[in-house]
Short mmCIF file of C-alpha atoms and ligand atoms in Angstrom, two decimals:
data_model
loop_
_atom_site.label_atom_id
_atom_site.label_comp_id
_atom_site.label_asym_id
_atom_site.label_seq_id
_atom_site.Cartn_x
_atom_site.Cartn_y
_atom_site.Cartn_z
CA MET A 1 4.15 -44.36 -2.79
CA SER A 2 3.84 -41.16 -1.03
CA ASP A 3 0.45 -40.41 0.70
CA PHE A 4 0.58 -37.04 -1.23
CA ASP A 5 -0.34 -36.05 -4.43
CA VAL A 6 1.66 -33.02 -4.42
CA ASP A 7 4.32 -31.38 -1.90
CA LEU A 8 2.88 -28.16 -1.77
CA PHE A 9 -0.46 -26.44 -2.62
CA VAL A 10 -0.61 -23.11 -2.86
CA ILE A 11 -4.06 -21.49 -1.96
CA GLY A 12 -4.08 -17.96 -4.06
CA ALA A 13 -1.60 -16.73 -6.91
CA GLY A 14 -1.24 -13.09 -5.94
CA SER A 15 2.28 -11.85 -4.77
CA GLY A 16 3.13 -14.14 -2.14
CA GLY A 17 1.47 -17.36 -3.64
CA VAL A 18 3.07 -17.04 -7.01
CA ARG A 19 6.49 -16.34 -5.55
CA ALA A 20 6.67 -18.89 -2.99
CA ALA A 21 4.95 -21.94 -5.80
CA ARG A 22 7.81 -21.02 -8.40
CA ILE A 23 10.52 -20.98 -5.69
CA ALA A 24 9.56 -24.37 -4.33
CA ALA A 25 9.28 -25.65 -7.70
CA GLY A 26 12.74 -24.52 -8.36
CA TYR A 27 13.82 -26.46 -5.55
CA GLY A 28 12.33 -29.78 -7.21
CA ALA A 29 8.98 -29.77 -5.14
CA LYS A 30 5.77 -30.75 -6.87
CA VAL A 31 3.65 -27.58 -6.80
CA VAL A 32 -0.30 -26.79 -7.50
CA VAL A 33 -1.61 -23.32 -7.02
CA ALA A 34 -5.44 -22.45 -7.16
CA GLU A 35 -6.51 -19.04 -7.94
CA GLU A 36 -10.44 -18.43 -7.66
CA PHE A 37 -10.12 -14.80 -9.63
CA ARG A 38 -7.12 -13.95 -11.84
CA VAL A 39 -3.64 -15.10 -11.45
CA GLY A 40 -1.44 -11.94 -10.17
CA GLY A 41 -3.55 -11.07 -7.36
CA THR A 42 -4.70 -7.82 -6.12
CA CYS A 43 -1.44 -5.88 -6.92
CA VAL A 44 -1.51 -6.49 -10.19
CA ILE A 45 -5.24 -6.98 -11.07
CA ARG A 46 -6.82 -4.30 -8.68
CA GLY A 47 -4.23 -2.82 -6.63
CA CYS A 48 -0.74 -1.03 -6.82
CA VAL A 49 -0.29 -1.78 -10.62
CA PRO A 50 -3.48 -0.02 -12.06
CA LYS A 51 -3.41 2.47 -9.43
CA LYS A 52 0.34 3.39 -10.30
CA LEU A 53 -1.01 3.51 -14.13
CA MET A 54 -3.94 5.97 -13.05
CA VAL A 55 -1.66 8.02 -10.80
CA TYR A 56 0.33 8.80 -13.95
CA ALA A 57 -3.19 9.43 -15.97
CA SER A 58 -3.92 11.94 -13.30
CA ARG A 59 -0.70 13.77 -13.17
CA PHE A 60 -0.99 14.91 -16.83
CA ALA A 61 -3.42 17.36 -15.57
CA ASP A 62 -0.83 19.21 -13.98
CA ASP A 63 1.71 18.67 -16.90
CA PHE A 64 -0.50 20.01 -19.41
CA VAL A 65 -0.81 23.46 -17.06
CA ASP A 66 2.71 23.43 -16.01
CA ALA A 67 3.82 23.22 -19.65
CA ALA A 68 2.79 26.68 -20.41
CA GLY A 69 5.71 28.20 -17.75
CA PHE A 70 8.10 26.43 -20.16
CA GLY A 71 6.78 27.90 -23.50
CA TRP A 72 4.06 25.34 -24.48
CA SER A 73 0.69 26.49 -25.60
CA LEU A 74 -1.58 23.30 -26.01
CA SER A 75 -5.25 23.35 -27.20
CA PRO A 76 -7.73 22.57 -24.32
CA PRO A 77 -6.48 18.89 -23.28
CA GLN A 78 -9.27 15.91 -23.26
CA PHE A 79 -9.41 13.49 -21.26
CA ASP A 80 -11.19 9.87 -21.76
CA TRP A 81 -11.83 7.69 -18.97
CA ALA A 82 -13.10 4.50 -20.96
CA LYS A 83 -9.81 4.82 -23.15
CA LEU A 84 -7.98 4.76 -19.89
CA VAL A 85 -9.97 1.80 -18.26
CA ALA A 86 -9.20 -0.20 -21.40
CA ALA A 87 -5.54 0.30 -21.50
CA LYS A 88 -5.23 -0.43 -17.80
CA GLU A 89 -7.08 -3.71 -18.58
CA LYS A 90 -4.80 -4.64 -21.50
CA GLU A 91 -1.71 -3.95 -19.45
CA ILE A 92 -3.05 -5.71 -16.28
CA SER A 93 -4.03 -8.85 -18.28
CA ARG A 94 -0.65 -9.10 -20.23
CA LEU A 95 1.02 -9.02 -16.76
CA SER A 96 -1.33 -11.84 -15.44
CA ALA A 97 -0.30 -14.09 -18.89
CA ILE A 98 3.33 -13.19 -17.99
CA TYR A 99 2.67 -14.39 -13.99
CA ARG A 100 1.04 -17.58 -15.36
CA ALA A 101 3.55 -18.42 -17.98
CA ASN A 102 6.27 -18.00 -15.31
CA LEU A 103 4.40 -20.48 -13.28
CA ASP A 104 3.89 -23.01 -16.07
CA LYS A 105 7.82 -22.39 -16.76
CA ALA A 106 8.56 -23.42 -13.40
CA GLY A 107 6.43 -26.53 -13.75
CA VAL A 108 3.64 -25.34 -11.11
CA ALA A 109 0.31 -26.53 -12.01
CA ILE A 110 -2.35 -23.78 -12.06
CA LEU A 111 -6.11 -24.47 -11.05
CA ASP A 112 -8.49 -21.94 -11.90
CA SER A 113 -10.59 -22.52 -8.78
CA ARG A 114 -11.35 -21.49 -5.25
CA ALA A 115 -9.74 -24.22 -2.90
CA GLU A 116 -10.76 -24.64 0.55
CA VAL A 117 -8.79 -26.36 3.50
CA LEU A 118 -10.42 -29.45 4.99
CA ASP A 119 -7.92 -30.85 7.30
CA PRO A 120 -4.20 -30.24 7.68
CA HIS A 121 -3.12 -31.93 4.58
CA THR A 122 -6.24 -31.75 2.25
CA VAL A 123 -7.87 -29.26 0.27
CA ARG A 124 -11.12 -29.17 -1.71
CA ILE A 125 -10.81 -27.55 -5.46
CA VAL A 126 -14.13 -25.85 -5.26
CA ALA A 127 -14.67 -25.93 -9.10
CA GLU A 128 -14.14 -29.62 -9.62
CA ASP A 129 -15.28 -30.93 -6.23
CA ARG A 130 -12.21 -32.64 -6.08
CA LEU A 131 -9.95 -33.39 -2.99
CA MET A 132 -6.34 -33.40 -3.16
CA ARG A 133 -3.75 -34.09 -0.77
CA ALA A 134 -0.76 -32.01 0.27
CA ARG A 135 2.55 -32.53 2.48
CA TYR A 136 2.34 -28.90 2.82
CA ILE A 137 -0.44 -26.30 2.49
CA LEU A 138 0.46 -22.51 1.83
CA VAL A 139 -2.43 -20.00 2.76
CA ALA A 140 -1.90 -17.11 0.25
CA THR A 141 -5.59 -15.68 0.06
CA GLY A 142 -4.50 -11.79 0.66
CA GLY A 143 -7.31 -9.46 1.92
CA ALA A 144 -10.34 -7.92 0.85
CA PRO A 145 -12.13 -4.40 1.52
CA VAL A 146 -14.52 -3.87 4.47
CA LEU A 147 -17.78 -2.19 3.60
CA GLU A 148 -17.39 -0.39 7.15
CA PRO A 149 -19.00 1.31 8.99
CA ASP A 150 -21.98 -0.77 8.85
CA VAL A 151 -24.59 1.95 8.02
CA PRO A 152 -27.91 1.69 5.95
CA GLY A 153 -27.17 1.54 2.23
CA ARG A 154 -23.89 0.66 2.22
CA GLU A 155 -24.45 -1.90 -0.31
CA HIS A 156 -24.58 0.83 -2.69
CA ALA A 157 -21.14 1.92 -2.08
CA ILE A 158 -18.00 0.29 -3.97
CA THR A 159 -14.56 -0.37 -2.83
CA SER A 160 -11.09 -0.14 -4.36
CA ASN A 161 -12.11 -3.46 -5.92
CA GLU A 162 -14.64 -1.52 -8.22
CA ILE A 163 -13.39 1.71 -8.98
CA PHE A 164 -10.70 0.94 -11.74
CA ASP A 165 -13.82 -0.53 -13.87
CA LEU A 166 -16.45 2.19 -13.42
CA ALA A 167 -18.19 2.50 -16.51
CA GLU A 168 -17.90 6.26 -16.06
CA LEU A 169 -15.85 9.13 -14.84
CA PRO A 170 -18.09 9.99 -11.78
CA LYS A 171 -18.60 14.00 -11.67
CA ARG A 172 -18.92 13.70 -7.72
CA LEU A 173 -16.93 11.22 -5.82
CA VAL A 174 -17.37 10.69 -1.78
CA ILE A 175 -14.58 8.70 -0.25
CA VAL A 176 -14.56 7.35 3.05
CA GLY A 177 -11.61 6.66 4.81
CA GLY A 178 -8.26 8.53 5.36
CA GLY A 179 -5.74 5.58 4.94
CA TYR A 180 -3.21 5.61 1.99
CA ILE A 181 -5.71 3.81 -0.64
CA ALA A 182 -8.58 6.96 0.24
CA VAL A 183 -5.89 9.50 -0.10
CA GLU A 184 -4.41 7.88 -3.02
CA PHE A 185 -7.93 7.76 -4.96
CA ALA A 186 -8.75 10.95 -3.89
CA SER A 187 -5.46 12.74 -5.45
CA ILE A 188 -6.46 10.50 -8.75
CA PHE A 189 -9.59 11.57 -9.31
CA ALA A 190 -9.54 15.04 -8.30
CA ARG A 191 -6.74 15.66 -10.73
CA LEU A 192 -9.26 14.04 -13.49
CA GLY A 193 -11.67 16.21 -13.10
CA THR A 194 -13.77 14.95 -10.50
CA LYS A 195 -15.53 16.93 -7.44
CA VAL A 196 -14.14 14.93 -4.69
CA THR A 197 -15.18 14.77 -0.98
CA LEU A 198 -13.10 13.06 1.67
CA ALA A 199 -14.89 11.88 4.80
CA LEU A 200 -12.78 10.35 7.76
CA ARG A 201 -13.27 9.56 11.26
CA GLY A 202 -9.85 11.61 12.50
CA ASP A 203 -8.82 14.95 12.16
CA ASN A 204 -6.18 14.26 9.60
CA VAL A 205 -5.53 11.58 6.82
CA LEU A 206 -2.77 8.94 7.08
CA ARG A 207 -2.78 7.93 10.65
CA GLY A 208 0.71 6.34 11.63
CA PHE A 209 2.68 8.59 9.25
CA ASP A 210 4.94 11.42 10.24
CA GLU A 211 2.85 14.58 11.36
CA ASP A 212 4.81 16.66 9.07
CA MET A 213 3.95 14.85 6.15
CA ARG A 214 0.63 14.28 7.01
CA VAL A 215 -0.62 17.99 7.35
CA GLY A 216 1.67 18.03 3.73
CA VAL A 217 -0.43 15.78 2.01
CA ARG A 218 -3.38 17.09 3.44
CA ASP A 219 -2.54 20.65 2.18
CA ALA A 220 -1.69 19.26 -0.91
CA LEU A 221 -4.95 17.63 -1.54
CA ARG A 222 -6.62 20.57 -0.43
CA HIS A 223 -4.96 22.54 -2.97
CA ALA A 224 -6.22 19.62 -5.59
CA GLY A 225 -9.51 20.61 -4.46
CA VAL A 226 -10.45 17.93 -2.31
CA ASP A 227 -13.11 18.99 0.16
CA PHE A 228 -12.36 17.16 3.51
CA LYS A 229 -15.04 16.03 5.90
CA PHE A 230 -12.84 15.35 9.21
CA GLY A 231 -14.64 13.86 12.19
CA MET A 232 -17.41 12.78 9.96
CA LEU A 233 -18.53 9.33 9.10
CA PRO A 234 -21.57 8.31 6.91
CA MET A 235 -24.38 7.68 8.93
CA GLY A 236 -26.53 6.13 5.69
CA ILE A 237 -26.57 6.11 2.11
CA GLU A 238 -29.60 6.16 -0.22
CA LYS A 239 -29.89 5.91 -3.65
CA ASN A 240 -32.15 8.38 -5.72
CA ASP A 241 -32.51 9.65 -9.21
CA LYS A 242 -29.59 12.12 -9.17
CA GLY A 243 -27.14 9.46 -7.97
CA PHE A 244 -26.63 8.52 -4.00
CA GLY A 245 -27.06 10.85 -1.15
CA VAL A 246 -24.67 10.56 2.01
CA SER A 247 -25.85 11.71 5.29
CA LEU A 248 -22.96 12.50 7.54
CA THR A 249 -22.67 12.81 11.06
CA LYS A 250 -22.95 16.29 12.25
CA GLY A 251 -25.84 16.62 10.01
CA GLU A 252 -24.40 17.17 6.48
CA PHE A 253 -25.81 15.50 3.37
CA ILE A 254 -23.43 15.22 0.01
CA GLU A 255 -24.73 14.14 -3.44
CA ALA A 256 -22.60 11.99 -5.18
CA ASP A 257 -22.14 9.77 -8.77
CA GLN A 258 -20.44 7.28 -6.55
CA VAL A 259 -19.40 6.77 -2.90
CA MET A 260 -16.17 4.65 -2.33
CA ILE A 261 -15.34 3.08 0.80
CA ALA A 262 -11.85 2.85 1.99
CA THR A 263 -11.80 1.85 5.67
CA GLY A 264 -9.45 -0.79 5.89
CA ARG A 265 -9.04 -4.14 4.38
CA ARG A 266 -9.29 -7.77 6.50
CA PRO A 267 -7.54 -10.99 5.71
CA HIS A 268 -9.20 -13.44 3.36
CA THR A 269 -9.93 -16.11 5.68
CA HIS A 270 -13.67 -16.39 5.57
CA GLY A 271 -15.27 -19.91 4.69
CA LEU A 272 -11.55 -20.97 4.06
CA GLY A 273 -11.83 -23.90 6.38
CA LEU A 274 -8.92 -23.21 8.54
CA GLU A 275 -10.81 -23.45 11.75
CA LYS A 276 -11.59 -26.90 10.92
CA ALA A 277 -7.98 -27.91 10.41
CA GLY A 278 -7.14 -26.51 13.95
CA VAL A 279 -5.55 -22.98 12.44
CA ALA A 280 -5.31 -20.44 15.06
CA LEU A 281 -6.57 -17.10 13.61
CA ASP A 282 -6.42 -13.76 15.38
CA ARG A 283 -9.51 -11.40 16.11
CA VAL A 284 -9.59 -10.10 12.68
CA GLY A 285 -9.56 -13.43 10.81
CA ALA A 286 -5.55 -13.34 10.09
CA VAL A 287 -3.40 -16.58 10.16
CA GLU A 288 -1.03 -16.55 13.60
CA VAL A 289 2.43 -17.04 12.30
CA ASP A 290 5.74 -17.81 13.47
CA ALA A 291 8.91 -15.85 12.29
CA PHE A 292 9.13 -18.53 9.38
CA SER A 293 5.39 -18.09 8.71
CA LYS A 294 4.07 -21.33 9.87
CA SER A 295 1.02 -21.42 11.48
CA ASN A 296 0.51 -23.70 15.01
CA VAL A 297 -0.34 -26.55 13.00
CA GLU A 298 3.01 -28.20 11.29
CA SER A 299 1.71 -28.62 7.74
CA ILE A 300 0.04 -25.18 7.18
CA TYR A 301 1.69 -21.92 6.54
CA ALA A 302 0.58 -18.44 5.68
CA VAL A 303 2.25 -15.49 3.82
CA GLY A 304 1.23 -11.97 2.67
CA ASP A 305 -1.76 -9.77 3.39
CA VAL A 306 -3.58 -12.78 5.23
CA THR A 307 -1.26 -13.04 8.00
CA ASN A 308 -1.81 -8.95 8.82
CA ARG A 309 1.68 -8.31 9.30
CA VAL A 310 2.80 -5.47 6.92
CA ALA A 311 0.08 -5.73 3.84
CA LEU A 312 2.34 -4.60 0.96
CA THR A 313 3.38 -6.64 -2.28
CA PRO A 314 7.21 -6.67 -1.66
CA VAL A 315 6.68 -8.09 1.87
CA ALA A 316 4.30 -10.79 0.33
CA ILE A 317 6.89 -11.60 -2.05
CA ARG A 318 9.63 -11.29 0.57
CA GLU A 319 7.64 -13.79 2.93
CA GLY A 320 6.69 -16.38 0.26
CA HIS A 321 10.22 -16.50 -1.02
CA ALA A 322 11.60 -17.02 2.68
CA PHE A 323 8.89 -19.85 3.18
CA ALA A 324 10.22 -21.91 0.30
CA ASP A 325 13.68 -21.26 1.14
CA THR A 326 12.93 -22.73 4.63
CA VAL A 327 10.70 -25.60 3.80
CA PHE A 328 11.93 -26.62 0.28
CA GLY A 329 15.17 -25.25 0.34
CA GLY A 330 16.78 -26.18 3.58
CA LYS A 331 17.62 -22.57 4.55
CA PRO A 332 15.40 -21.32 7.23
CA THR A 333 14.89 -17.98 6.54
CA ALA A 334 12.79 -15.13 8.78
CA VAL A 335 11.84 -11.95 7.27
CA SER A 336 12.50 -8.76 9.05
CA HIS A 337 9.72 -6.28 8.84
CA ALA A 338 12.24 -3.59 10.21
CA ASN A 339 12.47 -0.45 8.16
CA ILE A 340 10.33 -1.21 5.40
CA PRO A 341 10.32 1.90 2.71
CA THR A 342 7.17 2.67 1.30
CA ALA A 343 5.30 5.42 -0.47
CA VAL A 344 1.92 6.91 -0.98
CA PHE A 345 1.20 7.85 -4.37
CA THR A 346 -0.64 11.21 -3.82
CA THR A 347 0.61 13.85 -6.06
CA PRO A 348 3.12 15.02 -4.85
CA GLU A 349 3.70 11.94 -3.37
CA LEU A 350 5.32 10.75 0.11
CA GLY A 351 8.06 8.35 0.46
CA THR A 352 9.17 7.07 3.97
CA VAL A 353 11.47 4.65 5.76
CA GLY A 354 11.97 4.12 9.33
CA LEU A 355 10.84 5.64 12.16
CA THR A 356 8.46 9.05 12.38
CA GLU A 357 9.67 11.73 14.69
CA ALA A 358 6.84 10.41 17.26
CA GLU A 359 7.94 6.98 17.18
CA ALA A 360 11.64 8.24 17.66
CA ARG A 361 10.72 10.23 20.54
CA GLU A 362 9.27 7.31 22.37
CA ALA A 363 11.98 4.92 21.92
CA CYS A 364 14.88 7.02 22.00
CA ASP A 365 16.29 9.19 24.84
CA CYS A 366 17.64 11.96 22.24
CA VAL A 367 16.29 12.79 18.80
CA ASP A 368 17.49 15.14 16.55
CA ILE A 369 15.58 16.43 13.52
CA TYR A 370 16.45 18.10 10.50
CA GLU A 371 13.91 19.51 8.26
CA ALA A 372 13.52 21.51 4.86
CA SER A 373 10.78 23.03 2.89
CA PHE A 374 11.49 24.23 -0.35
CA ARG A 375 10.10 25.17 -3.91
CA PRO A 376 11.33 22.55 -6.13
CA LEU A 377 13.03 23.91 -9.32
CA LYS A 378 10.26 23.03 -11.74
CA ALA A 379 7.92 25.05 -9.82
CA THR A 380 9.92 27.90 -10.47
CA LEU A 381 8.92 28.44 -14.13
CA SER A 382 5.43 26.51 -13.99
CA GLY A 383 4.28 28.63 -11.01
CA ARG A 384 2.89 25.56 -9.28
CA ALA A 385 2.73 26.39 -5.56
CA ASP A 386 3.93 22.91 -4.51
CA LYS A 387 6.50 22.60 -1.81
CA THR A 388 8.93 19.37 -1.22
CA LEU A 389 9.04 18.34 2.61
CA MET A 390 11.98 16.52 3.89
CA LYS A 391 12.71 15.42 7.24
CA ILE A 392 15.21 13.12 8.53
CA VAL A 393 15.03 11.75 12.01
CA VAL A 394 18.33 10.90 13.76
CA ASP A 395 19.33 9.44 17.24
CA GLY A 396 20.86 12.19 18.75
CA LEU A 397 23.29 9.90 20.81
CA THR A 398 24.78 7.52 18.37
CA ASP A 399 24.05 9.88 14.81
CA ARG A 400 22.17 7.17 13.66
CA VAL A 401 19.54 7.61 10.91
CA LEU A 402 16.29 6.36 12.34
CA GLY A 403 13.66 7.79 9.72
CA VAL A 404 13.53 9.57 6.35
CA HIS A 405 10.35 11.22 5.48
CA VAL A 406 10.00 12.95 1.64
CA LEU A 407 7.08 14.71 0.64
CA GLY A 408 7.56 15.76 -3.35
CA ASP A 409 8.17 14.45 -6.53
CA ASP A 410 9.67 11.48 -7.10
CA ALA A 411 9.59 10.83 -3.25
CA GLY A 412 8.98 6.95 -3.58
CA GLU A 413 12.24 6.41 -5.99
CA MET A 414 14.09 8.22 -3.20
CA ALA A 415 12.50 5.92 -0.20
CA GLN A 416 13.55 2.73 -2.07
CA LEU A 417 17.40 4.23 -1.78
CA LEU A 418 17.14 5.59 1.22
CA GLY A 419 16.10 2.16 2.66
CA ILE A 420 19.45 0.56 2.01
CA ALA A 421 21.06 3.45 3.72
CA VAL A 422 18.80 3.50 6.93
CA ASN A 423 19.26 -0.69 6.59
CA LEU A 424 22.99 -0.16 6.26
CA GLY A 425 22.80 1.71 9.71
CA ALA A 426 23.94 4.73 7.73
CA LYS A 427 24.69 8.03 10.38
CA LYS A 428 23.92 11.61 9.51
CA ALA A 429 27.48 12.02 9.31
CA ASP A 430 27.22 9.59 6.38
CA PHE A 431 24.37 11.50 4.75
CA ASP A 432 26.66 14.52 4.98
CA ALA A 433 29.74 13.20 3.73
CA THR A 434 28.19 12.01 0.53
CA MET A 435 28.49 14.13 -2.81
CA ALA A 436 25.11 15.81 -3.91
CA VAL A 437 23.58 15.36 -7.18
CA HIS A 438 22.72 18.85 -8.58
CA PRO A 439 20.48 19.94 -9.52
CA THR A 440 18.10 17.74 -8.07
CA SER A 441 15.38 17.97 -5.01
CA ALA A 442 17.08 14.72 -3.62
CA GLU A 443 20.35 16.46 -2.93
CA GLU A 444 18.70 18.48 0.07
CA LEU A 445 18.85 15.13 2.01
CA VAL A 446 22.75 15.27 1.96
CA THR A 447 22.94 18.91 2.54
CA MET A 448 20.99 19.49 5.40
CA ARG A 449 23.58 20.64 8.01
CA THR A 450 21.60 22.72 10.58
CA ARG A 451 19.39 20.74 12.70
CA THR A 452 16.14 21.88 13.42
CA ALA A 453 15.23 20.63 16.80
CA ARG A 454 16.51 18.36 19.66
CA TYR A 455 14.21 16.31 21.93
CA GLN A 456 15.70 15.12 24.94
CA ARG A 457 14.60 12.81 27.78
CA GLU A 458 14.50 14.66 31.31
CA ALA A 459 17.47 12.03 32.46
CA ILE A 460 20.06 13.22 30.29
CA GLY A 461 18.91 16.61 29.06
CA GLU A 462 18.23 19.82 31.03
CA GLY A 463 15.33 20.57 28.63
CA GLY A 464 12.86 18.19 30.48
CA PRO A 465 10.87 15.26 29.07
CA GLY A 466 10.53 15.65 25.21
CA ALA A 467 11.79 19.42 25.58
CA ALA A 468 12.92 20.89 22.41
CA LEU A 469 16.10 22.57 22.81
CA ALA A 470 17.18 25.66 21.06
CA ASP A 471 20.02 24.83 18.49
CA PRO A 472 23.65 25.64 19.15
C1 FAD B 1 -5.58 -0.18 -4.26
C2 FAD B 1 -4.58 -1.05 -3.46
C3 FAD B 1 -3.46 -0.37 -3.70
C4 FAD B 1 -2.21 -0.94 -3.52
N1 FAD B 1 -1.23 -0.06 -3.63
C5 FAD B 1 0.22 -0.80 -3.18
C6 FAD B 1 1.30 -0.16 -3.52
O1 FAD B 1 1.16 0.89 -3.92
N2 FAD B 1 2.21 -1.09 -2.69
C7 FAD B 1 2.15 -2.15 -2.18
O2 FAD B 1 3.55 -2.70 -1.81
N3 FAD B 1 1.07 -2.42 -1.90
C8 FAD B 1 -0.18 -2.10 -2.30
N4 FAD B 1 -1.15 -2.39 -2.21
C9 FAD B 1 -1.02 -4.13 -1.38
C10 FAD B 1 -0.76 -5.19 -2.26
O3 FAD B 1 -1.83 -5.15 -3.15
C11 FAD B 1 -0.90 -6.25 -1.29
O4 FAD B 1 -0.31 -6.18 0.10
C12 FAD B 1 -0.50 -7.50 -1.91
O5 FAD B 1 -1.56 -7.72 -3.18
C13 FAD B 1 -0.71 -9.07 -1.06
O6 FAD B 1 -0.19 -9.86 -1.61
P1 FAD B 1 -1.10 -11.23 -1.22
O7 FAD B 1 -0.18 -12.43 -2.20
O8 FAD B 1 -0.91 -11.44 0.20
O9 FAD B 1 -2.58 -11.43 -1.65
P2 FAD B 1 -3.15 -10.62 -2.79
O10 FAD B 1 -2.02 -10.36 -3.67
O11 FAD B 1 -4.41 -10.33 -2.56
O12 FAD B 1 -3.17 -12.30 -3.86
C14 FAD B 1 -4.32 -13.19 -2.95
C15 FAD B 1 -5.02 -14.21 -4.28
O13 FAD B 1 -5.77 -15.11 -3.47
C16 FAD B 1 -6.91 -15.38 -4.23
N5 FAD B 1 -7.67 -15.93 -3.51
C17 FAD B 1 -8.28 -15.36 -2.17
N6 FAD B 1 -9.03 -16.78 -1.56
C18 FAD B 1 -8.95 -17.73 -2.33
C19 FAD B 1 -9.44 -19.18 -2.33
N7 FAD B 1 -10.09 -19.52 -1.32
N8 FAD B 1 -9.07 -19.86 -3.15
C20 FAD B 1 -8.37 -19.70 -4.17
N9 FAD B 1 -7.80 -18.41 -4.57
C21 FAD B 1 -8.11 -17.71 -3.65
C22 FAD B 1 -7.10 -14.05 -4.58
O14 FAD B 1 -8.36 -14.21 -5.58
C23 FAD B 1 -6.14 -13.22 -4.72
O15 FAD B 1 -5.65 -13.51 -6.13
C24 FAD B 1 -2.30 -2.27 -2.67
C25 FAD B 1 -3.78 -2.71 -2.24
C26 FAD B 1 -4.71 -2.31 -2.73
C27 FAD B 1 -6.31 -2.94 -2.31
#
């Protein structure tokens, strides 16, 4: 008789946990997954999926206006926030049910309860106050938004957890933060008719993304009506009879119907009992893991946002799958976190893969830049001022494409395919040799012949460190 009730106890039925549970069960393991909120996790319930549905909703605002340039006339369109929230809820409930059914089909038992770790093999199922012994424990508890900075009245603020289900569309919304979640919601609400103010510590949005793209996103948001407060953070939030008042550094005061804090997310390990089991956490509470997602405790693994590697759904899924292959499938699998394509779903959207120009110039002796900025065909008749921006970052010595960045319609879709090319080690010459699809915006990626800049380090170039040389 085994010492264990199950082979695998998964804590958290989000992207990483569900994939790991299903694949492990497929290998014949006896698997249980505990979920304290809703099966599907952040992505399905209050992340990627409902957000993208709201992005679609927001883009109709532009489409109705643009239609006039193509001969359509419409009576003034009306938007009903409550209808959107209800439709969104129906869809995420459907998806959550599919996740549940798939776990069932795979033979995974679902416990609708919080779970906590007691020791390297014991988990407490909180709702039933029951203990279970597991050969392996997988921590897949994700992350949670932080309410920072810690200012008086911050309890009046909402986070991305609450924004999807507001009872009413706010007329005035203050968003604090400059990361991708902050700018995506700024873009959504500005188009739905809300007056959006974005307050952030830095002097531009999207720190870590390519500089030219950051400028492009900022300008597009400004064009959509977003009011920026750069270099400003809230000093306090007060509730008054008109809504909320936000005092910002530099003495500004803004009235709003809602204040959303989107300054970051933190691994969800608080109160989980991992320290008791001897699991090492880093300074933000993330589970420290090796390339196979194993913690310092032999029987405890962790995948997804709780490890604070790259907090994206496909990454959590890949890590969960690799964990199951490694532990139950006899195929030790490490996940590569290089060249992960990703998108920021502002309007227009930003799709990106690989190194930014700054990262490439730091890493390589010679970097070539190919850049294009043009008005998309659709904008010629719609009259919209949007610009599409594309940038290819190339190793000037090997011709290898190190990164591609696109700001424009469908850039997320382009990033997915560009990710294949960049991961295969494509050279700029391979891009050039590829026939264009005409007429598209993406064709520009294979027709950019003229280098816009070359940066060489002093040792090999005549232009001095980081000097841009004139093109031949
Ligand atoms: C607003 C927003 C938009 C996003 N947009 C994108 C996007 O466009 N593309 C993208 O790739 N990623 C996006 N993300 C990130 C993505 O949602 C996460 O990277 C992904 O969900 C991580 O999966 P996970 O399995 O690690 O954790 P999660 O999906 O968060 O799942 C963790 C689960 O564990 C449960 N849980 C926690 N503690 C316990 C416990 N003690 N007991 C039982 N259950 C517990 C939680 O309730 C949750 O369901 C977005 C995130 C947010 C917040």
